[in-house]
Short mmCIF file of C-alpha atoms in Angstrom, two decimals:
data_model
loop_
_atom_site.label_atom_id
_atom_site.label_comp_id
_atom_site.label_asym_id
_atom_site.label_seq_id
_atom_site.Cartn_x
_atom_site.Cartn_y
_atom_site.Cartn_z
CA MET A 1 66.85 -20.28 -20.17
CA ASN A 2 64.92 -23.56 -19.85
CA TYR A 3 66.57 -24.87 -23.03
CA ILE A 4 70.10 -23.86 -21.92
CA LEU A 5 69.61 -25.51 -18.55
CA THR A 6 68.36 -28.65 -20.27
CA ILE A 7 71.47 -28.78 -22.49
CA ILE A 8 73.80 -28.24 -19.56
CA ILE A 9 72.04 -30.95 -17.54
CA THR A 10 72.30 -33.31 -20.52
CA LEU A 11 76.03 -32.71 -20.90
CA PHE A 12 76.62 -33.26 -17.24
CA SER A 13 74.53 -36.40 -17.45
CA VAL A 14 76.63 -37.70 -20.31
CA TYR A 15 79.80 -36.91 -18.43
CA ALA A 16 78.56 -38.43 -15.23
CA GLN A 17 77.65 -41.54 -17.12
CA ALA A 18 81.17 -42.02 -18.37
CA ASN A 19 83.31 -40.71 -15.52
CA ALA A 20 83.21 -39.79 -11.89
CA VAL A 21 83.60 -36.01 -11.81
CA THR A 22 85.95 -35.09 -8.99
CA ASP A 23 88.20 -32.26 -10.30
CA LYS A 24 88.84 -29.92 -13.26
CA ASN A 25 91.58 -32.11 -14.82
CA LYS A 26 89.17 -34.96 -15.26
CA VAL A 27 86.71 -32.63 -16.97
CA ARG A 28 89.38 -31.67 -19.51
CA LYS A 29 90.32 -35.31 -19.98
CA TRP A 30 86.64 -36.11 -20.51
CA ILE A 31 86.38 -33.50 -23.22
CA LYS A 32 89.61 -34.75 -24.95
CA SER A 33 88.35 -38.29 -24.84
CA ASN A 34 85.76 -37.28 -27.53
CA PRO A 35 82.68 -38.74 -25.79
CA PHE A 36 80.57 -38.08 -28.90
CA LYS A 37 82.03 -41.21 -30.49
CA LYS A 38 80.04 -43.27 -28.03
CA TRP A 39 76.46 -44.21 -29.01
CA GLY A 40 75.15 -43.60 -25.52
CA THR A 41 76.13 -39.97 -25.83
CA TRP A 42 74.09 -39.55 -29.00
CA VAL A 43 71.14 -41.30 -27.38
CA THR A 44 71.33 -38.84 -24.53
CA VAL A 45 71.67 -35.87 -26.94
CA LEU A 46 68.70 -37.16 -28.90
CA LEU A 47 66.63 -37.43 -25.77
CA CYS A 48 67.71 -33.92 -24.83
CA ALA A 49 66.63 -32.65 -28.27
CA LEU A 50 63.28 -34.40 -27.91
CA SER A 51 62.91 -32.90 -24.46
CA CYS A 52 63.59 -29.42 -25.81
CA TYR A 53 61.13 -29.95 -28.65
CA CYS A 54 58.44 -31.16 -26.31
CA LEU A 55 59.11 -28.25 -24.00
CA ARG A 56 58.87 -25.81 -26.86
CA GLN A 57 55.70 -27.47 -28.16
CA SER A 58 54.14 -27.30 -24.69
CA GLU A 59 54.90 -23.62 -24.42
CA HIS A 60 53.50 -23.06 -27.90
CA ASP A 61 50.30 -24.93 -27.03
CA ALA A 62 50.03 -23.04 -23.75
CA GLN A 63 50.43 -19.74 -25.58
CA GLN A 64 47.71 -20.72 -28.06
CA GLN A 65 45.40 -21.73 -25.23
CA HIS A 66 46.11 -18.44 -23.48
CA ASP A 67 45.28 -16.52 -26.65
CA LYS A 68 42.05 -18.50 -26.99
CA ASP A 69 41.18 -17.81 -23.35
CA VAL A 70 41.85 -14.10 -23.83
CA ALA A 71 39.66 -14.06 -26.94
CA ARG A 72 36.90 -15.98 -25.13
CA SER A 73 37.14 -13.61 -22.19
CA GLU A 74 36.81 -10.63 -24.50
CA ASP A 75 33.77 -12.24 -26.17
CA LEU A 76 32.20 -12.90 -22.78
CA GLN A 77 32.90 -9.33 -21.69
CA ARG A 78 31.28 -8.02 -24.87
CA SER A 79 28.28 -10.29 -24.26
CA LEU A 80 28.11 -9.15 -20.65
CA ASP A 81 28.27 -5.52 -21.73
CA SER A 82 25.49 -6.18 -24.25
CA VAL A 83 23.33 -7.91 -21.62
CA SER A 84 24.03 -5.10 -19.15
CA ASN A 85 23.02 -2.49 -21.72
CA ASN A 86 19.85 -4.44 -22.55
CA LEU A 87 19.06 -4.72 -18.82
CA MET A 88 19.57 -1.00 -18.35
CA ARG A 89 17.25 -0.29 -21.29
CA ALA A 90 14.69 -2.75 -19.88
CA ASN A 91 14.90 -1.11 -16.43
CA ALA A 92 14.47 2.27 -18.05
CA LYS A 93 11.34 1.00 -19.83
CA ILE A 94 10.04 -0.51 -16.58
CA ASP A 95 10.59 2.80 -14.78
CA GLU A 96 8.82 4.57 -17.61
CA GLN A 97 5.91 2.10 -17.40
CA LYS A 98 5.76 2.52 -13.60
CA SER A 99 5.59 6.26 -14.06
CA THR A 100 2.84 5.83 -16.66
CA ILE A 101 0.90 3.46 -14.37
CA ALA A 102 1.29 5.89 -11.46
CA ASP A 103 -0.04 8.70 -13.65
CA GLN A 104 -2.94 6.49 -14.75
CA ASN A 105 -3.70 5.57 -11.13
CA ARG A 106 -3.72 9.23 -10.17
CA THR A 107 -6.00 9.97 -13.10
CA ILE A 108 -8.33 7.08 -12.22
CA GLY A 109 -8.29 8.14 -8.57
CA SER A 110 -9.15 11.69 -9.57
CA ILE A 111 -11.99 10.45 -11.78
CA ALA A 112 -13.32 8.21 -8.99
CA TYR A 113 -13.07 11.09 -6.54
CA ASN A 114 -14.86 13.60 -8.75
CA THR A 115 -17.39 11.33 -10.49
CA GLN A 116 -21.00 11.41 -9.38
CA THR A 117 -22.22 7.95 -8.34
CA THR A 118 -25.31 6.92 -10.28
CA LEU A 119 -28.66 6.36 -8.60
CA GLU A 120 -28.48 2.70 -9.61
CA GLY A 121 -25.09 2.34 -7.96
CA LYS A 122 -26.35 3.92 -4.74
CA GLN A 123 -29.38 1.62 -4.67
CA ARG A 124 -27.16 -1.40 -5.27
CA PHE A 125 -24.87 -0.33 -2.46
CA ILE A 126 -27.77 0.07 -0.01
CA ARG A 127 -29.18 -3.38 -0.91
CA CYS A 128 -25.77 -4.98 -0.49
CA PHE A 129 -25.17 -3.25 2.81
CA ARG A 130 -28.61 -3.92 4.23
CA ASP A 131 -28.70 -7.60 3.25
CA LEU A 132 -25.24 -8.66 4.32
CA THR A 133 -24.38 -6.57 7.34
CA ARG A 134 -27.21 -8.27 9.22
CA LEU A 135 -24.91 -11.29 9.31
CA THR A 136 -21.77 -9.52 10.49
CA LYS A 137 -20.45 -8.39 13.87
CA LEU A 138 -22.18 -5.04 13.29
CA ASN A 139 -25.51 -6.73 13.90
CA ARG A 140 -25.05 -8.91 16.99
CA GLU A 141 -28.13 -7.49 18.71
CA GLY A 142 -30.31 -7.10 15.64
CA MET A 143 -30.41 -3.86 13.71
CA ILE A 144 -32.44 -2.18 11.00
CA PHE A 145 -30.22 -0.67 8.30
CA GLU A 146 -31.45 2.21 6.19
CA GLY A 147 -29.57 4.22 3.60
CA LEU A 148 -30.50 7.79 2.74
CA ILE A 149 -29.73 8.64 -0.89
CA CYS A 150 -28.07 12.06 -1.13
CA GLY A 151 -26.65 13.99 -4.01
CA ASP A 152 -23.11 13.72 -2.64
CA GLY A 153 -23.32 10.13 -1.40
CA VAL A 154 -25.28 7.76 0.82
CA ALA A 155 -25.89 8.22 4.55
CA MET A 156 -26.16 4.81 6.25
CA TYR A 157 -28.01 4.55 9.56
CA TRP A 158 -28.63 1.60 11.84
CA PHE A 159 -31.39 1.43 14.43
CA LYS A 160 -32.39 -0.97 17.19
CA GLN A 161 -35.00 -3.31 15.84
CA ASP A 162 -37.35 -3.12 18.84
CA THR A 163 -37.26 0.60 19.69
CA GLU A 164 -36.02 2.05 16.35
CA GLN A 165 -33.50 4.08 18.36
CA MET A 166 -30.53 5.16 16.25
CA GLU A 167 -27.32 3.40 17.23
CA GLY A 168 -24.85 4.39 14.52
CA PHE A 169 -24.19 6.29 11.33
CA HIS A 170 -21.65 6.59 8.56
CA PHE A 171 -21.68 8.80 5.51
CA PHE A 172 -20.34 7.25 2.31
CA SER A 173 -19.30 10.03 -0.06
CA ASN A 174 -19.49 9.51 -3.83
CA SER A 175 -15.75 8.81 -4.00
CA GLU A 176 -16.11 6.24 -1.21
CA LEU A 177 -19.09 4.64 -2.97
CA ASN A 178 -17.11 4.43 -6.21
CA ARG A 179 -14.35 2.63 -4.32
CA VAL A 180 -16.85 0.22 -2.78
CA LEU A 181 -18.67 -0.43 -6.05
CA SER A 182 -15.37 -1.28 -7.76
CA GLY A 183 -15.35 -4.55 -5.82
CA ILE A 184 -17.01 -7.82 -6.70
CA PRO A 185 -20.83 -7.52 -6.52
CA SER A 186 -22.17 -9.13 -3.35
CA ASP A 187 -25.42 -10.39 -4.83
CA THR A 188 -25.05 -13.94 -3.49
CA LEU A 189 -24.56 -15.09 0.08
CA LEU A 190 -21.79 -17.66 0.38
CA PHE A 191 -22.12 -19.98 3.35
CA SER A 192 -19.68 -22.74 4.33
CA GLU A 193 -20.75 -26.16 5.50
CA ASP A 194 -20.75 -25.09 9.15
CA GLY A 195 -23.15 -22.23 8.39
CA THR A 196 -20.69 -19.34 8.65
CA LEU A 197 -20.70 -16.56 6.11
CA ASN A 198 -17.71 -16.25 3.80
CA ILE A 199 -17.10 -12.74 2.50
CA ASP A 200 -14.73 -12.31 -0.42
CA PRO A 201 -12.07 -9.75 0.63
CA LYS A 202 -12.48 -8.10 -2.78
CA SER A 203 -16.26 -7.89 -2.54
CA GLU A 204 -18.21 -4.67 -2.19
CA LEU A 205 -19.19 -5.53 1.37
CA ALA A 206 -15.62 -6.30 2.46
CA ILE A 207 -14.42 -2.96 1.08
CA ALA A 208 -17.32 -1.12 2.73
CA LEU A 209 -16.70 -2.76 6.10
CA ASN A 210 -12.91 -2.88 6.24
CA GLU A 211 -12.04 0.43 4.60
CA SER A 212 -15.01 2.54 5.72
CA LEU A 213 -16.92 1.36 8.77
CA TYR A 214 -14.00 -0.35 10.47
CA GLY A 215 -11.38 2.03 9.18
CA LYS A 216 -9.72 3.94 12.00
CA THR A 217 -10.01 7.60 12.80
CA PRO A 218 -6.63 9.43 13.01
CA SER A 219 -4.66 8.22 16.01
CA HIS A 220 -3.18 10.50 18.65
CA LYS A 221 0.28 11.86 17.77
CA ASP A 222 3.05 13.38 19.85
CA HIS A 223 4.00 16.17 17.44
CA PRO A 224 1.89 19.34 17.93
CA ILE A 225 1.24 19.76 14.19
CA ASP A 226 0.07 16.13 13.88
CA GLN A 227 -2.10 16.62 16.96
CA ASP A 228 -3.79 19.62 15.36
CA ARG A 229 -4.38 17.67 12.14
CA ALA A 230 -5.89 14.73 14.00
CA ARG A 231 -8.05 17.06 16.07
CA ASP A 232 -9.30 18.90 12.95
CA SER A 233 -10.12 15.56 11.31
CA ILE A 234 -12.14 14.46 14.36
CA ILE A 235 -14.03 17.77 14.41
CA ASP A 236 -14.82 17.39 10.69
CA GLU A 237 -16.22 13.90 11.38
CA VAL A 238 -18.34 15.32 14.22
CA LYS A 239 -19.69 18.06 11.94
CA VAL A 240 -20.70 15.49 9.29
CA LEU A 241 -22.50 13.45 11.94
CA LEU A 242 -24.29 16.54 13.25
CA GLU A 243 -25.40 17.44 9.74
CA TYR A 244 -26.84 14.03 8.82
CA VAL A 245 -27.98 12.74 12.23
CA PHE A 246 -29.21 15.91 13.93
CA ARG A 247 -30.07 17.83 10.73
CA ALA A 248 -27.72 20.54 11.95
CA ARG A 249 -27.25 23.80 10.06
CA ASN A 250 -24.99 26.76 10.73
CA ILE A 251 -22.71 24.67 12.94
CA LYS A 252 -20.46 26.84 15.07
CA ILE A 253 -17.46 25.57 17.01
CA ASN A 254 -15.73 27.72 19.60
CA PRO A 255 -12.81 26.87 21.90
CA VAL A 256 -13.50 26.55 25.62
CA TYR A 257 -10.99 27.98 28.10
CA ARG A 258 -10.62 27.29 31.82
CA PRO A 259 -11.78 30.23 33.93
CA SER A 260 -8.83 32.17 35.28
CA LYS A 261 -8.47 35.33 37.38
CA ALA A 262 -4.94 35.99 36.15
CA THR A 263 -4.54 39.02 33.92
CA THR A 264 -2.03 38.01 31.30
CA PRO A 265 -1.83 38.87 27.59
CA LEU A 266 -1.31 35.18 26.75
CA ARG A 267 -4.50 33.14 26.60
CA PRO A 268 -4.15 29.65 28.14
CA PRO A 269 -4.63 26.58 25.96
CA ALA A 270 -8.22 25.55 25.23
CA ILE A 271 -9.62 22.72 27.35
CA GLY A 272 -12.19 21.68 24.73
CA ILE A 273 -14.71 22.94 22.22
CA ASP A 274 -18.26 24.24 22.43
CA LEU A 275 -20.71 23.31 19.67
CA SER A 276 -23.90 25.04 18.68
CA PHE A 277 -26.19 24.62 15.70
CA GLU A 278 -29.74 25.07 14.53
CA TYR A 279 -32.15 22.61 12.94
CA VAL A 280 -35.60 22.74 11.39
CA VAL A 281 -38.31 21.10 13.44
CA LYS A 282 -40.63 18.97 11.26
CA PRO A 283 -39.33 20.06 7.84
CA ALA A 284 -42.38 18.56 6.11
CA ALA A 285 -44.83 20.57 8.21
CA ALA A 286 -46.82 23.40 6.71
CA ASN A 287 -45.12 25.94 8.98
CA PRO A 288 -41.70 24.56 9.99
CA TYR A 289 -39.68 26.50 12.51
CA THR A 290 -36.05 26.55 13.62
CA ARG A 291 -34.69 25.51 17.00
CA PHE A 292 -31.24 26.27 18.38
CA VAL A 293 -28.97 23.88 20.26
CA LYS A 294 -26.03 25.36 22.14
CA GLY A 295 -23.78 24.75 25.09
CA VAL A 296 -22.79 21.18 24.16
CA GLU A 297 -19.11 20.78 25.03
CA LEU A 298 -16.50 18.24 24.07
CA SER A 299 -13.45 18.29 26.33
CA ASN A 300 -9.95 17.56 25.09
CA ASP A 301 -10.10 14.15 26.77
CA GLU A 302 -13.35 13.36 24.97
CA LEU A 303 -11.87 14.50 21.66
CA ASN A 304 -8.78 12.36 22.27
CA SER A 305 -10.98 9.36 23.08
CA LEU A 306 -12.42 9.63 19.57
CA GLN A 307 -8.98 9.14 18.00
CA GLY A 308 -7.72 5.77 16.81
CA ILE A 309 -11.11 4.01 16.91
CA ASP A 310 -13.22 2.57 14.09
CA LYS A 311 -16.01 4.63 12.55
CA VAL A 312 -18.74 2.43 14.08
CA ALA A 313 -17.52 3.11 17.62
CA PHE A 314 -16.98 6.77 16.72
CA SER A 315 -20.58 7.36 15.65
CA LYS A 316 -21.95 5.48 18.65
CA ARG A 317 -19.89 7.52 21.12
CA VAL A 318 -20.85 10.86 19.58
CA ILE A 319 -24.55 9.97 19.40
CA ASN A 320 -24.48 8.77 23.02
CA HIS A 321 -22.71 11.99 24.07
CA TRP A 322 -25.52 14.09 22.62
CA ARG A 323 -28.10 11.68 24.01
CA ALA A 324 -26.61 12.23 27.47
CA GLN A 325 -27.28 15.95 26.90
CA LYS A 326 -30.96 15.09 26.27
CA ILE A 327 -30.52 15.68 22.54
CA GLU A 328 -31.84 12.78 20.45
CA PRO A 329 -31.06 12.17 16.76
CA LYS A 330 -33.51 13.99 14.50
CA VAL A 331 -33.65 11.34 11.77
CA LYS A 332 -36.15 8.48 11.98
CA ILE A 333 -36.61 5.40 9.83
CA ARG A 334 -39.81 6.83 8.36
CA ASP A 335 -37.96 10.05 7.47
CA ILE A 336 -35.33 8.14 5.52
CA ARG A 337 -37.89 6.11 3.59
CA SER A 338 -39.98 9.17 2.85
CA LEU A 339 -36.98 11.18 1.62
CA ASN A 340 -35.77 8.29 -0.54
CA LEU A 341 -39.21 7.95 -2.13
CA LYS A 342 -39.22 11.67 -2.86
CA TYR A 343 -35.68 11.46 -4.31
CA LEU A 344 -36.65 8.52 -6.56
CA LYS A 345 -39.80 10.25 -7.82
CA THR A 346 -37.79 13.34 -8.70
CA ALA A 347 -35.15 11.23 -10.49
CA GLN A 348 -37.84 9.34 -12.42
CA ARG A 349 -39.42 12.57 -13.59
CA GLN A 350 -36.06 13.95 -14.66
CA ASN A 351 -35.06 10.81 -16.53
CA SER A 352 -38.42 9.88 -18.05
CA PRO A 353 -38.73 10.67 -21.76
CA PHE A 354 -42.47 11.20 -21.29
CA GLU A 355 -42.22 13.97 -18.71
CA GLU A 356 -41.98 17.60 -19.76
CA GLN A 357 -38.69 19.08 -18.64
#
């Protein structure tokens, strides 16, 4: 159509050049006058032919460029599909590696949880703790820190320096010790120019302080199931403290109910717990004997006050609660040192190649 229109326009141009087109008779006269004898007509026809050629060539070039663009687009799409497939394979490998790493972490965590901490590791932990915590906020008033080496971990105690009265306690289980000892050894004190102590956040001490001593007990929840879990966790912490601070055995915990004269088959909710236990008086004596402690209550408000606080404050509150009941901790500094010496002698005999097994 473009070519036909060009030819028609050219013819009309030739005619308009020679005559003024006003009616049909003049058009017939123009045709009879044989305008192709004039050189101007052939110049115009030639220009028209060149115009058609150029138009055709432009369309041809445009078609070639279009074909090239289509081919390039197809190549790019193939490349994009290839890159997308490679990315999908890479993501699949990454997911597989993440799964492998997660499995390895679970395995390592299980090993750390179930592995017995060596005597050397426990001694190193106690030295680290004793040396460095004297310079932290745990020791603002001056404390003596002693660690009791146990088969299942290390029991850390701190006492007032002047009276040797116990002020706090935390039990580091073997799994907790393994976590602490995985940090950077804290064998060197690092002080800044102004005299303050810099503790590497990845050091053994930082892990022991931040994740253990200053880790929080379960906080109070609104859901009844979460409340029961938090309460059970607090009671478990209290039982551990009773065992290692008051040498408690046969710990019994019973719910306490508010006295009521109403006769109803439904028992009202407990208002607290009652704790009782027994302990051996002077275990090293020739004739040790057992004493019973009973009637020590913890109300629901007191149990709730032990939630959401750090372990240092927790141990201090529980010890002070028993102290208010005229029940003092049963572990002294001399007891810890004596038991550690006995533990070390036993370990030396067991590990010595010169001792008869």
